[in-house]
Short mmCIF file of C-alpha atoms and ligand atoms in Angstrom, two decimals:
data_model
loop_
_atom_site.label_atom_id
_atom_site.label_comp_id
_atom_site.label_asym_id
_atom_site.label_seq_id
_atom_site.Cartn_x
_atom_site.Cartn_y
_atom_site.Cartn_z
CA UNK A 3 -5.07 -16.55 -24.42
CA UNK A 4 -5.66 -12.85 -23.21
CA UNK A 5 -2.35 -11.37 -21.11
CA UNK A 6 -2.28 -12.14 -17.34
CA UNK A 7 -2.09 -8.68 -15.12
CA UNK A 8 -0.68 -8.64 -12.04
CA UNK A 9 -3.37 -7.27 -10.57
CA UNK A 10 -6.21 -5.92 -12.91
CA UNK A 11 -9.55 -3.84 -11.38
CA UNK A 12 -11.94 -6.63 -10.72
CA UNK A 13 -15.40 -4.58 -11.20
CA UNK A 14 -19.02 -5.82 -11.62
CA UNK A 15 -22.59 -5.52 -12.15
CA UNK A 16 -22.99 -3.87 -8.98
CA UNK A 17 -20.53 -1.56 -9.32
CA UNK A 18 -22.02 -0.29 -13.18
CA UNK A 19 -25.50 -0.16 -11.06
CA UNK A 20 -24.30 2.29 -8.66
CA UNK A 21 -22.30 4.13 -11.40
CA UNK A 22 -25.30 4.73 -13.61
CA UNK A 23 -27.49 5.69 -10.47
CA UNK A 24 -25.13 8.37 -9.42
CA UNK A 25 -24.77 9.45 -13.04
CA UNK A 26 -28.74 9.65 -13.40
CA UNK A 27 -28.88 11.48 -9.94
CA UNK A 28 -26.96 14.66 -11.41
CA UNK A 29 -24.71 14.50 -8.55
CA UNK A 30 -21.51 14.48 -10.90
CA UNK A 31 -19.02 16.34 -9.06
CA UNK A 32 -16.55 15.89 -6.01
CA UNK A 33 -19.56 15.45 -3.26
CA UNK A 34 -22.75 14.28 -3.04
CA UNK A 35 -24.61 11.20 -1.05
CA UNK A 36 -22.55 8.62 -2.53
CA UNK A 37 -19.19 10.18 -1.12
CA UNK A 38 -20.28 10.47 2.09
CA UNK A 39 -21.77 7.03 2.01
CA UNK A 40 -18.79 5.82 0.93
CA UNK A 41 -16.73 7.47 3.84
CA UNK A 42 -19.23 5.93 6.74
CA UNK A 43 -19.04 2.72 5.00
CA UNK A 44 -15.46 2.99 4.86
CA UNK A 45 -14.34 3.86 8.24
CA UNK A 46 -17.08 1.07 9.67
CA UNK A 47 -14.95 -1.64 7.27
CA UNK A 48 -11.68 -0.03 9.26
CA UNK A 49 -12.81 0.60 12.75
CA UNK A 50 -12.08 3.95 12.86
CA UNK A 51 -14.91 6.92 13.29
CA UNK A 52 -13.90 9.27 10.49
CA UNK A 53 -12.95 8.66 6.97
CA UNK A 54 -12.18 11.63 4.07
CA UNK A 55 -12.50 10.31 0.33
CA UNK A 56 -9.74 12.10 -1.49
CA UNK A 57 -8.59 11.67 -5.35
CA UNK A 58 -5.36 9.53 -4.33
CA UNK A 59 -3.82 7.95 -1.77
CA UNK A 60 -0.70 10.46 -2.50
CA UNK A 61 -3.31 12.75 -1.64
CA UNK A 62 -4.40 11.92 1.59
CA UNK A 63 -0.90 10.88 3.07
CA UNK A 64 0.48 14.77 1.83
CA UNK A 65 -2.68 16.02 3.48
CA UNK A 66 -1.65 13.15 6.93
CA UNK A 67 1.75 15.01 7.09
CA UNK A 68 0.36 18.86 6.28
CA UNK A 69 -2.86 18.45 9.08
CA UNK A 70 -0.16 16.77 11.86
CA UNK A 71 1.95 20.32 11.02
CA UNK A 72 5.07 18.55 9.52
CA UNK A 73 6.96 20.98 7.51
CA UNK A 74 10.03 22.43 6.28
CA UNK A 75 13.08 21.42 7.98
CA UNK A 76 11.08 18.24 9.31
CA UNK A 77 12.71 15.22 9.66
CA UNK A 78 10.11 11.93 8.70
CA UNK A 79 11.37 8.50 9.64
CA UNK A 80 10.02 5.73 7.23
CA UNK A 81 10.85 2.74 5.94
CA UNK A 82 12.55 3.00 2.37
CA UNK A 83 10.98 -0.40 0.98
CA UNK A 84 8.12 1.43 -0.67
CA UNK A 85 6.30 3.29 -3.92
CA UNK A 86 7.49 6.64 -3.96
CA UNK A 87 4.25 8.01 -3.01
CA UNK A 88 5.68 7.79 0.23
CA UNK A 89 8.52 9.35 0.12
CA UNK A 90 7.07 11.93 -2.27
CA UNK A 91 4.39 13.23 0.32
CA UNK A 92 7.19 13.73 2.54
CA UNK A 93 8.41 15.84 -0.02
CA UNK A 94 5.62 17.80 -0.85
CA UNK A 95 5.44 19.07 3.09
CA UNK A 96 8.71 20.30 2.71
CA UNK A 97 10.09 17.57 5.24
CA UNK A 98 13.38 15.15 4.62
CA UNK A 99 12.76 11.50 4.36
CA UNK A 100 14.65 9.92 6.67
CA UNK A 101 14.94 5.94 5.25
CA UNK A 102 15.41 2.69 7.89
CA UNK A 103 15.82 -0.74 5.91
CA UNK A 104 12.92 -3.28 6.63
CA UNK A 105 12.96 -6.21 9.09
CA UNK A 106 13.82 -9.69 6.94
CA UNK A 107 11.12 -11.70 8.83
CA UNK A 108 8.08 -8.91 7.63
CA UNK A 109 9.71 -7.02 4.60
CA UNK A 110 8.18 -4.01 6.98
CA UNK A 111 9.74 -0.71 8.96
CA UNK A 112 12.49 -2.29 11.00
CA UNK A 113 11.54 -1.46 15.03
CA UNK A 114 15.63 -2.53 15.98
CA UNK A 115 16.87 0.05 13.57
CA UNK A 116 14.50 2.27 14.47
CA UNK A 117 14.65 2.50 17.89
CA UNK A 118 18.30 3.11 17.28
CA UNK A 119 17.66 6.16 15.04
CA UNK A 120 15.18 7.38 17.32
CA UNK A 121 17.74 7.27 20.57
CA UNK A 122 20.59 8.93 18.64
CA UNK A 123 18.40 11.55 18.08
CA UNK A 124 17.02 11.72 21.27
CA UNK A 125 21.20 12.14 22.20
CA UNK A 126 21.28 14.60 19.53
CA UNK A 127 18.31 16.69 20.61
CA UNK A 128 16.98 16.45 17.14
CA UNK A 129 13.90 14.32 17.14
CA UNK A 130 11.78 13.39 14.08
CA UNK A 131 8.74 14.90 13.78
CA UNK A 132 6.91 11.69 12.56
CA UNK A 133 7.16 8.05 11.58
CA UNK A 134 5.78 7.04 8.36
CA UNK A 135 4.95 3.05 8.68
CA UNK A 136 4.18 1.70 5.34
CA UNK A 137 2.15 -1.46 5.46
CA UNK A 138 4.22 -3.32 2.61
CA UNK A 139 1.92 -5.40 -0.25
CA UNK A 140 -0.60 -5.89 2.59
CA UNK A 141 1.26 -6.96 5.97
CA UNK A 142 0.65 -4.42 8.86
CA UNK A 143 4.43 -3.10 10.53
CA UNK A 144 4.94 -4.02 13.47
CA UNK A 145 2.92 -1.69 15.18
CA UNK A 146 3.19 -3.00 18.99
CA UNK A 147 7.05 -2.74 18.81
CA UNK A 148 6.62 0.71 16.83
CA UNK A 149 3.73 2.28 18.35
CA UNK A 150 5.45 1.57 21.26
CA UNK A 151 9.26 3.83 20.49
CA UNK A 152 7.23 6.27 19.25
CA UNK A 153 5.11 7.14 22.15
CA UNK A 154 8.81 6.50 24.37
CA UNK A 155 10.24 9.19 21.85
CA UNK A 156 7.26 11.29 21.80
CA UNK A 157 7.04 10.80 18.16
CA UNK A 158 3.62 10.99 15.81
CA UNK A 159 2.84 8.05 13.93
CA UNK A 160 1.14 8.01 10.24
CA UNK A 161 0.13 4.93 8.34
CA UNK A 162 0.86 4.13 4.73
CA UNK A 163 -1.74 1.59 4.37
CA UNK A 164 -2.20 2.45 0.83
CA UNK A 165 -1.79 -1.38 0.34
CA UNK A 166 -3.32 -3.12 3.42
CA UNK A 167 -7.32 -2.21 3.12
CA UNK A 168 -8.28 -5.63 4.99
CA UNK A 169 -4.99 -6.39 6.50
CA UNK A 170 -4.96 -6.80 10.19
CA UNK A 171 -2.63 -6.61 13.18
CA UNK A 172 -3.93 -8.59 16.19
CA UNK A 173 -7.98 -7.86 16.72
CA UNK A 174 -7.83 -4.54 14.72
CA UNK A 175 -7.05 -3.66 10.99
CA UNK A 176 -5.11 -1.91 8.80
CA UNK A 177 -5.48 2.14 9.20
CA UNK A 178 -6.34 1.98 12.67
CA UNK A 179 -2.90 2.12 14.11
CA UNK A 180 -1.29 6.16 13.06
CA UNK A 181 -2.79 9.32 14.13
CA UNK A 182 -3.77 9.81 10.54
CA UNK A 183 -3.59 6.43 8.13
CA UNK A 184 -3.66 6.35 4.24
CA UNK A 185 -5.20 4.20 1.53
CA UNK A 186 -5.24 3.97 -1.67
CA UNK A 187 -8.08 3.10 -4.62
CA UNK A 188 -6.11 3.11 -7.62
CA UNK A 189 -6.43 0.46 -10.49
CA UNK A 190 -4.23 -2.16 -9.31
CA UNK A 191 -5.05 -1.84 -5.64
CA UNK A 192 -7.55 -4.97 -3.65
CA UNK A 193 -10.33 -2.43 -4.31
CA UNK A 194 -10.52 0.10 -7.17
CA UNK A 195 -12.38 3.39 -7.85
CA UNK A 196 -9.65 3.67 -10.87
CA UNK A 197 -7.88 6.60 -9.17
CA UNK A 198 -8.90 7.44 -5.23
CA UNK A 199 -7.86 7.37 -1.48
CA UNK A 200 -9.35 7.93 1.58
CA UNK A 201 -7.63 9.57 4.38
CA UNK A 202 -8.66 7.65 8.09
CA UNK A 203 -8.14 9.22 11.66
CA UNK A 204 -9.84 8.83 14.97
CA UNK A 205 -9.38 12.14 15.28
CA UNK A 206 -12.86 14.38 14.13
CA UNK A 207 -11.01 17.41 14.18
CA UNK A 208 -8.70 15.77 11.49
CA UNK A 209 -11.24 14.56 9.49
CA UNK A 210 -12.81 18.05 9.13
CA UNK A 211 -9.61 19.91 8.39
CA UNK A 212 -8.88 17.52 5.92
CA UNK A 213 -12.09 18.14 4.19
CA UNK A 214 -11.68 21.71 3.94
CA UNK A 215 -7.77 21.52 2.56
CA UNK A 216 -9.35 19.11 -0.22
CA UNK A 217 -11.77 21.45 -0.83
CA UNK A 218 -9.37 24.43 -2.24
CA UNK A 219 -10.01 25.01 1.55
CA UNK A 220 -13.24 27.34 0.67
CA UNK A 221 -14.62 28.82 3.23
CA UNK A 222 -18.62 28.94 3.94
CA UNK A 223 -19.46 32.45 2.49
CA UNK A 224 -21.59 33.10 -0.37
CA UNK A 225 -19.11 34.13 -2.69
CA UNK A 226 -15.32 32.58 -2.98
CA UNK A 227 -13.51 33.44 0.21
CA UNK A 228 -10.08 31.26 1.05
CA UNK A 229 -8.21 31.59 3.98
CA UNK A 230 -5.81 29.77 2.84
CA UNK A 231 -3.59 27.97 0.43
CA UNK A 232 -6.21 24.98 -0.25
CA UNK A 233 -6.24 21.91 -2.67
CA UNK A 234 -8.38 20.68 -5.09
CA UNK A 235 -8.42 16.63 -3.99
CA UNK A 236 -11.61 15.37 -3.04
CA UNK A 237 -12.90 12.24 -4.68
CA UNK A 238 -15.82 12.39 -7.50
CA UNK A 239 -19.55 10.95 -6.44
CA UNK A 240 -19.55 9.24 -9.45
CA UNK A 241 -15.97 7.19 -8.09
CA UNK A 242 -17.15 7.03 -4.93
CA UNK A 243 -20.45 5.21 -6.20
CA UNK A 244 -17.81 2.40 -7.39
CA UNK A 245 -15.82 2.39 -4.50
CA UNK A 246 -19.48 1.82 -2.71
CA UNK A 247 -20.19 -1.32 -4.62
CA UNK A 248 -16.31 -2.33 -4.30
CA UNK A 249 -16.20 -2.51 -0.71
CA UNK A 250 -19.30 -4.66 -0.41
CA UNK A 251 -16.90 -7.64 -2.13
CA UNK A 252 -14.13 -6.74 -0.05
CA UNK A 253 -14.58 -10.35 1.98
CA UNK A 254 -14.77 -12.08 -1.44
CA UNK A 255 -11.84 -10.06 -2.66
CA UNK A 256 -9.74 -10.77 0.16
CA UNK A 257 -10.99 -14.54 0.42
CA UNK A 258 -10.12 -14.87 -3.24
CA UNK A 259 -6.29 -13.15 -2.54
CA UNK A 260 -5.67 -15.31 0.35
CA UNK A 261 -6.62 -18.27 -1.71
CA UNK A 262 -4.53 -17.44 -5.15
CA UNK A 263 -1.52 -16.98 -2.07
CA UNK A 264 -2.24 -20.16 -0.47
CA UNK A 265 -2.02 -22.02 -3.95
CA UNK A 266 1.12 -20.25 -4.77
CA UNK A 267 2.70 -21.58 -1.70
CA UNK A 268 1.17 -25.04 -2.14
CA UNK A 269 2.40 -25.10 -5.74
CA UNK A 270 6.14 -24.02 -4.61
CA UNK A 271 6.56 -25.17 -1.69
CA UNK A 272 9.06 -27.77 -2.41
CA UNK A 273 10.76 -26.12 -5.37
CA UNK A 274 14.29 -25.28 -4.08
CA UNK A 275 15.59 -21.76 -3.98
CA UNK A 276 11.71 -19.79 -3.85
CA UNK A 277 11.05 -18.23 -0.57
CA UNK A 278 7.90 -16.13 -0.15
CA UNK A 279 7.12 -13.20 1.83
CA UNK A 280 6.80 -14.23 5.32
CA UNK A 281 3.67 -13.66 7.34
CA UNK A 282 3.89 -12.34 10.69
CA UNK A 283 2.37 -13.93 13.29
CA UNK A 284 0.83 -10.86 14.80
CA UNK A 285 -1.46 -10.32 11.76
CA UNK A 286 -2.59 -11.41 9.00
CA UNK A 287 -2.16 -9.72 5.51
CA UNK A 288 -4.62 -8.88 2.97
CA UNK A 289 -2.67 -10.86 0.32
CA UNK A 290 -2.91 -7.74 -1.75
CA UNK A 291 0.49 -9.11 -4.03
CA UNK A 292 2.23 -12.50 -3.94
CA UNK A 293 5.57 -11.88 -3.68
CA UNK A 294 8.58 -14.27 -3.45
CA UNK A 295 12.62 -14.41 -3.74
CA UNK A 296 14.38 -16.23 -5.90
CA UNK A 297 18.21 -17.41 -4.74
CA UNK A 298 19.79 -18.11 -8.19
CA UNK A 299 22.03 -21.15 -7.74
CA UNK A 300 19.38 -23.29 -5.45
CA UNK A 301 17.07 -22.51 -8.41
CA UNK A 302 19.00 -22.76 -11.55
CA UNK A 303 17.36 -19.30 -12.85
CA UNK A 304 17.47 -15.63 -11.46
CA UNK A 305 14.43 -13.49 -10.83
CA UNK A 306 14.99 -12.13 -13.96
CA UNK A 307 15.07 -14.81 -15.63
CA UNK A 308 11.80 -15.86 -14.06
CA UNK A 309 9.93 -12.34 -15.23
CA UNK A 310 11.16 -12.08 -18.86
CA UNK A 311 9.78 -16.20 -19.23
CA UNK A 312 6.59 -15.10 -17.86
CA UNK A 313 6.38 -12.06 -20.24
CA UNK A 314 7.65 -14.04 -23.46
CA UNK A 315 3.92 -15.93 -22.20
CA UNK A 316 2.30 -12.84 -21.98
CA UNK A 317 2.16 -12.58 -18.30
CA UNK A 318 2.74 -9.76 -16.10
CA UNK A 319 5.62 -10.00 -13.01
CA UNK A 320 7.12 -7.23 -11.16
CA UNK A 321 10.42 -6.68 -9.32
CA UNK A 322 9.35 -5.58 -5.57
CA UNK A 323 9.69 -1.68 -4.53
CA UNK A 324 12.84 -0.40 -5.56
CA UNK A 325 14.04 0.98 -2.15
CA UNK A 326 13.78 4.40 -2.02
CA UNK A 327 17.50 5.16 -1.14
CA UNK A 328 18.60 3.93 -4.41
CA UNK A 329 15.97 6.36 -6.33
CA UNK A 330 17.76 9.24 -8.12
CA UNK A 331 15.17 11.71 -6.84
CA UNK A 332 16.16 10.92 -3.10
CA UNK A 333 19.92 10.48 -3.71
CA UNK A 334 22.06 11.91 -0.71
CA UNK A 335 18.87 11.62 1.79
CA UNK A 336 19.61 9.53 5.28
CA UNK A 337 19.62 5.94 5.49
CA UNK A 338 19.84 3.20 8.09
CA UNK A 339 20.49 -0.35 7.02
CA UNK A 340 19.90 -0.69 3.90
CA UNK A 341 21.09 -4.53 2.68
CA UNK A 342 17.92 -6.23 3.73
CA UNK A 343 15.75 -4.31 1.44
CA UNK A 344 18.44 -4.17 -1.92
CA UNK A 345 18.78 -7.82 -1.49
CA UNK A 346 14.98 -8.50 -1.45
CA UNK A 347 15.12 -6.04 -4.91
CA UNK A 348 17.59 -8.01 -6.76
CA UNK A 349 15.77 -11.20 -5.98
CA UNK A 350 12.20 -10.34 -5.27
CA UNK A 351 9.06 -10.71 -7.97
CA UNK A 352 5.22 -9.96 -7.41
CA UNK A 353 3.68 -12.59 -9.54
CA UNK A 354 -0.42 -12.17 -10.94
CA UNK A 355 -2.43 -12.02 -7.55
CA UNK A 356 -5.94 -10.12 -8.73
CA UNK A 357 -8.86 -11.47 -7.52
CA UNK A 358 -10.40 -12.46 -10.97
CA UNK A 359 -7.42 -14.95 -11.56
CA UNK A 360 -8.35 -17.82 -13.12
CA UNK A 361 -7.20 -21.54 -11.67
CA UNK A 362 -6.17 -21.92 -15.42
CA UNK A 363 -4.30 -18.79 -15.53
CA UNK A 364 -2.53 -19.32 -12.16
CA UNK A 365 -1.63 -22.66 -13.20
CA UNK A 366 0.26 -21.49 -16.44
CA UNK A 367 1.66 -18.90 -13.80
CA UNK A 368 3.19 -21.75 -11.65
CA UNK A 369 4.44 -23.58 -14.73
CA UNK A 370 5.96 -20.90 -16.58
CA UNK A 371 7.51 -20.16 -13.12
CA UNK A 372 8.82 -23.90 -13.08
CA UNK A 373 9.62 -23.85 -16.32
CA UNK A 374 12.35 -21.22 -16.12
CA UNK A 375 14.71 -23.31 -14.00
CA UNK A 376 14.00 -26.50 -16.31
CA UNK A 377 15.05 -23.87 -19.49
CA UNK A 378 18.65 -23.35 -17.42
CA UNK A 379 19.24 -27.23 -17.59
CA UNK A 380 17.20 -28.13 -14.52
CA UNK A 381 14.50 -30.51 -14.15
CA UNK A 382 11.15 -28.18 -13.20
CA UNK A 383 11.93 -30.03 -9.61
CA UNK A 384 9.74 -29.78 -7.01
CA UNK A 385 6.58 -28.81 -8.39
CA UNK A 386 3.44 -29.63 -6.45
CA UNK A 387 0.41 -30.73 -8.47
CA UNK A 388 -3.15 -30.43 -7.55
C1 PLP B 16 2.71 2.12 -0.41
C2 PLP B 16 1.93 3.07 -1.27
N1 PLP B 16 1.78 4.34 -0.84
C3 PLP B 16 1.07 5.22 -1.54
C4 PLP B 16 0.47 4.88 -2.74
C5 PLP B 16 -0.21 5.97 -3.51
O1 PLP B 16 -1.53 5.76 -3.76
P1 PLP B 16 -2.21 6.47 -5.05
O2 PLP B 16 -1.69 5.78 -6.27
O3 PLP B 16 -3.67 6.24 -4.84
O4 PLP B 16 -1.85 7.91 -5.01
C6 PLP B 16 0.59 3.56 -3.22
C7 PLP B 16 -0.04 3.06 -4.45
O5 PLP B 16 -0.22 3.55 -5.47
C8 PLP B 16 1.36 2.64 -2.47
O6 PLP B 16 1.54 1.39 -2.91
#
């Protein structure tokens, strides 16, 4: 059997269509009809009016921070449980990252410690210039709670929702919460132009600016005239053609995620010492990654245990996010909290949640999973069978 991927780009016939007709059409270069197809389409799918299709999702959160004037000396509040892209668009802007552990009932930006940060510097007269949510494997943050202290603090809000394309909190989705929201189209991601983003705002004269910045920030003259330090990060037609054909399975995708989840769960469910991710009740996640903890003695095996059993079988598992505060390159930066998310690192795995999963590859998933605990001695208790 072929190696199981945790989640691989699920791509088809469409997809190669719309490829080959942008090819044909000579439009091979960062714009043409398919990118701005693809950013109407895009922003319609979010509920937001304007949409900017950028090379990365690193790309569109540096240009977030840059457009919202967050700079040098800067202080951004957001929540260390995340890929470094986060914290490395902070970075980029100049700015400190300023990390707050994660709420154990979402795995999300904790509001409690928040709000505390936020007050002290209130005290202080030192405010933050922004709050970076991050919308972790797919579950919005809490964004009543946190929309709420910011506006109390007078602080911006940007979205991380490099994870959460489909993802909603209450009636509205993912992206439609900051002043400025990110996602992300790289390979492993619910939907895939192999490398891309898309930058989302309500905002028009966001949209625009961040147009021009991608654009090495040219300005409309006949020859080569730049104002300005510019960028060179808008996304290609011929990705964008993909990314076209991608989004029109984005209910199967997300069906299909929700379904490998609910199987999981079903599967587990009674095997002692697993735990999954909770789901908030406020929204409802995209199911982009199945993730779970696993508390050693109730299960007779450690997380580790767990991966290197699925990889002996040629399956792929990943620890969760290594918090940010424990990353060499942000050594020394702020933090506040910090337990919740180390513990869910020590203990937490992503197990094989793409779309094109197989029932018979999920199934030796959930008994290699099993397995592991029988290996240490234990019975494979509590497995659930269809
Ligand atoms: C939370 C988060 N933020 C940002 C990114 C960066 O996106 P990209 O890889 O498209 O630059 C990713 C994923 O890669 C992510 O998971």
């Amino acid at each position: 059997m072929s190696r199981t991927y945790l989640s691989p780009p699920d791509v088809g016939r469409v997809e190669r269509d719309l490829l080959i007709e942008a090819f044909d059409s000579n439009w091979i270069a960062p714009l043409g009809p398919h990118v701005d197809a693809f950013e109407r389409e895009f922003a319609d799918a979010v509920g937001v009016p304007c949409a900017v299709a950028l090379s990365s999702g690193t790309a569109a959160l540096h240009l977030a921070l840059l457009i919202l004037g967050i700079g040098r000396g800067d202080d951004v509040v957001t929540s260390t449980m995340t890929f470094a892209a986060t914290a490395n668009a902070i970075a980029y802007v100049g700015a400190n990252p300023v990390f707050i552990d994660v709420s154990p009932d979402t795995w999300t930006l904790d509001p409690d410690l928040l709000e505390e940060e936020l007050k002290r510097r209130a005290r202080r007269g030192h405010q933050a210039a922004a709050v970076l949510t991050v919308d972790l494997y797919g579950q919005c943050a809490d964004y009543a709670r946190v929309g709420e202290i910011c506006e109390r603090y007078g602080v911006r809000l940007v979205e991380d929702a490099a994870e959460a394309l489909g993802a909603t909190y209450g009636d509205r989705k993912a992206g439609a919460f900051g002043e400025c929201a990110a996602f992300s189209f790289n390979g492993n991601k619910i939907i895939t132009t192999s490398g891309g983003g898309m930058l989302v705002s309500r905002r028009r004269d966001i949209a625009d600016r961040a147009r021009h910045l991608a654009a090495q920030a040219r300005e409309p003259a006949p020859h080569y005239q730049h104002a300005e330090v510019g960028y060179n990060y808008r996304l290609s037609n011929l990705l964008a053609a993909v990314g076209r054909g991608q989004l029109q399975s984005l209910p199967d995708k997300l069906a299909r995620r929700r379904a490998i989840n609910d199987e999981y769960r079903r599967a587990l469910r009674d095997v002692p010492g697993i735990a999954f991710m909770p789901e908030a009740a406020y929204g409802r996640s995209n199911c982009w990654l199945t993730c779970l903890t696993v508390a050693p003695e109730a299960f007779g095996a450690s997380r580790e245990d767990i991966r290197l059993r699925l990889e002996r079988e040629d399956i792929e598992s990943r620890p969760l996010w290594k918090p940010m505060h424990l990353q060499p390159a942000f050594a020394g930066r702020a933090m506040s909290g910090g337990s919740i998310s180390e513990d869910l690192f020590q203990r937490g795995l992503c197990l094989p949640s793409g779309s094109n999963l197989t029932a018979a590859e999920q199934a030796n998933v959930i008994a290699a999973l099993a397995a592991t605990s029988a290996a240490r001695g234990q019975s494979a208790r509590g497995v659930a069978h269809a």
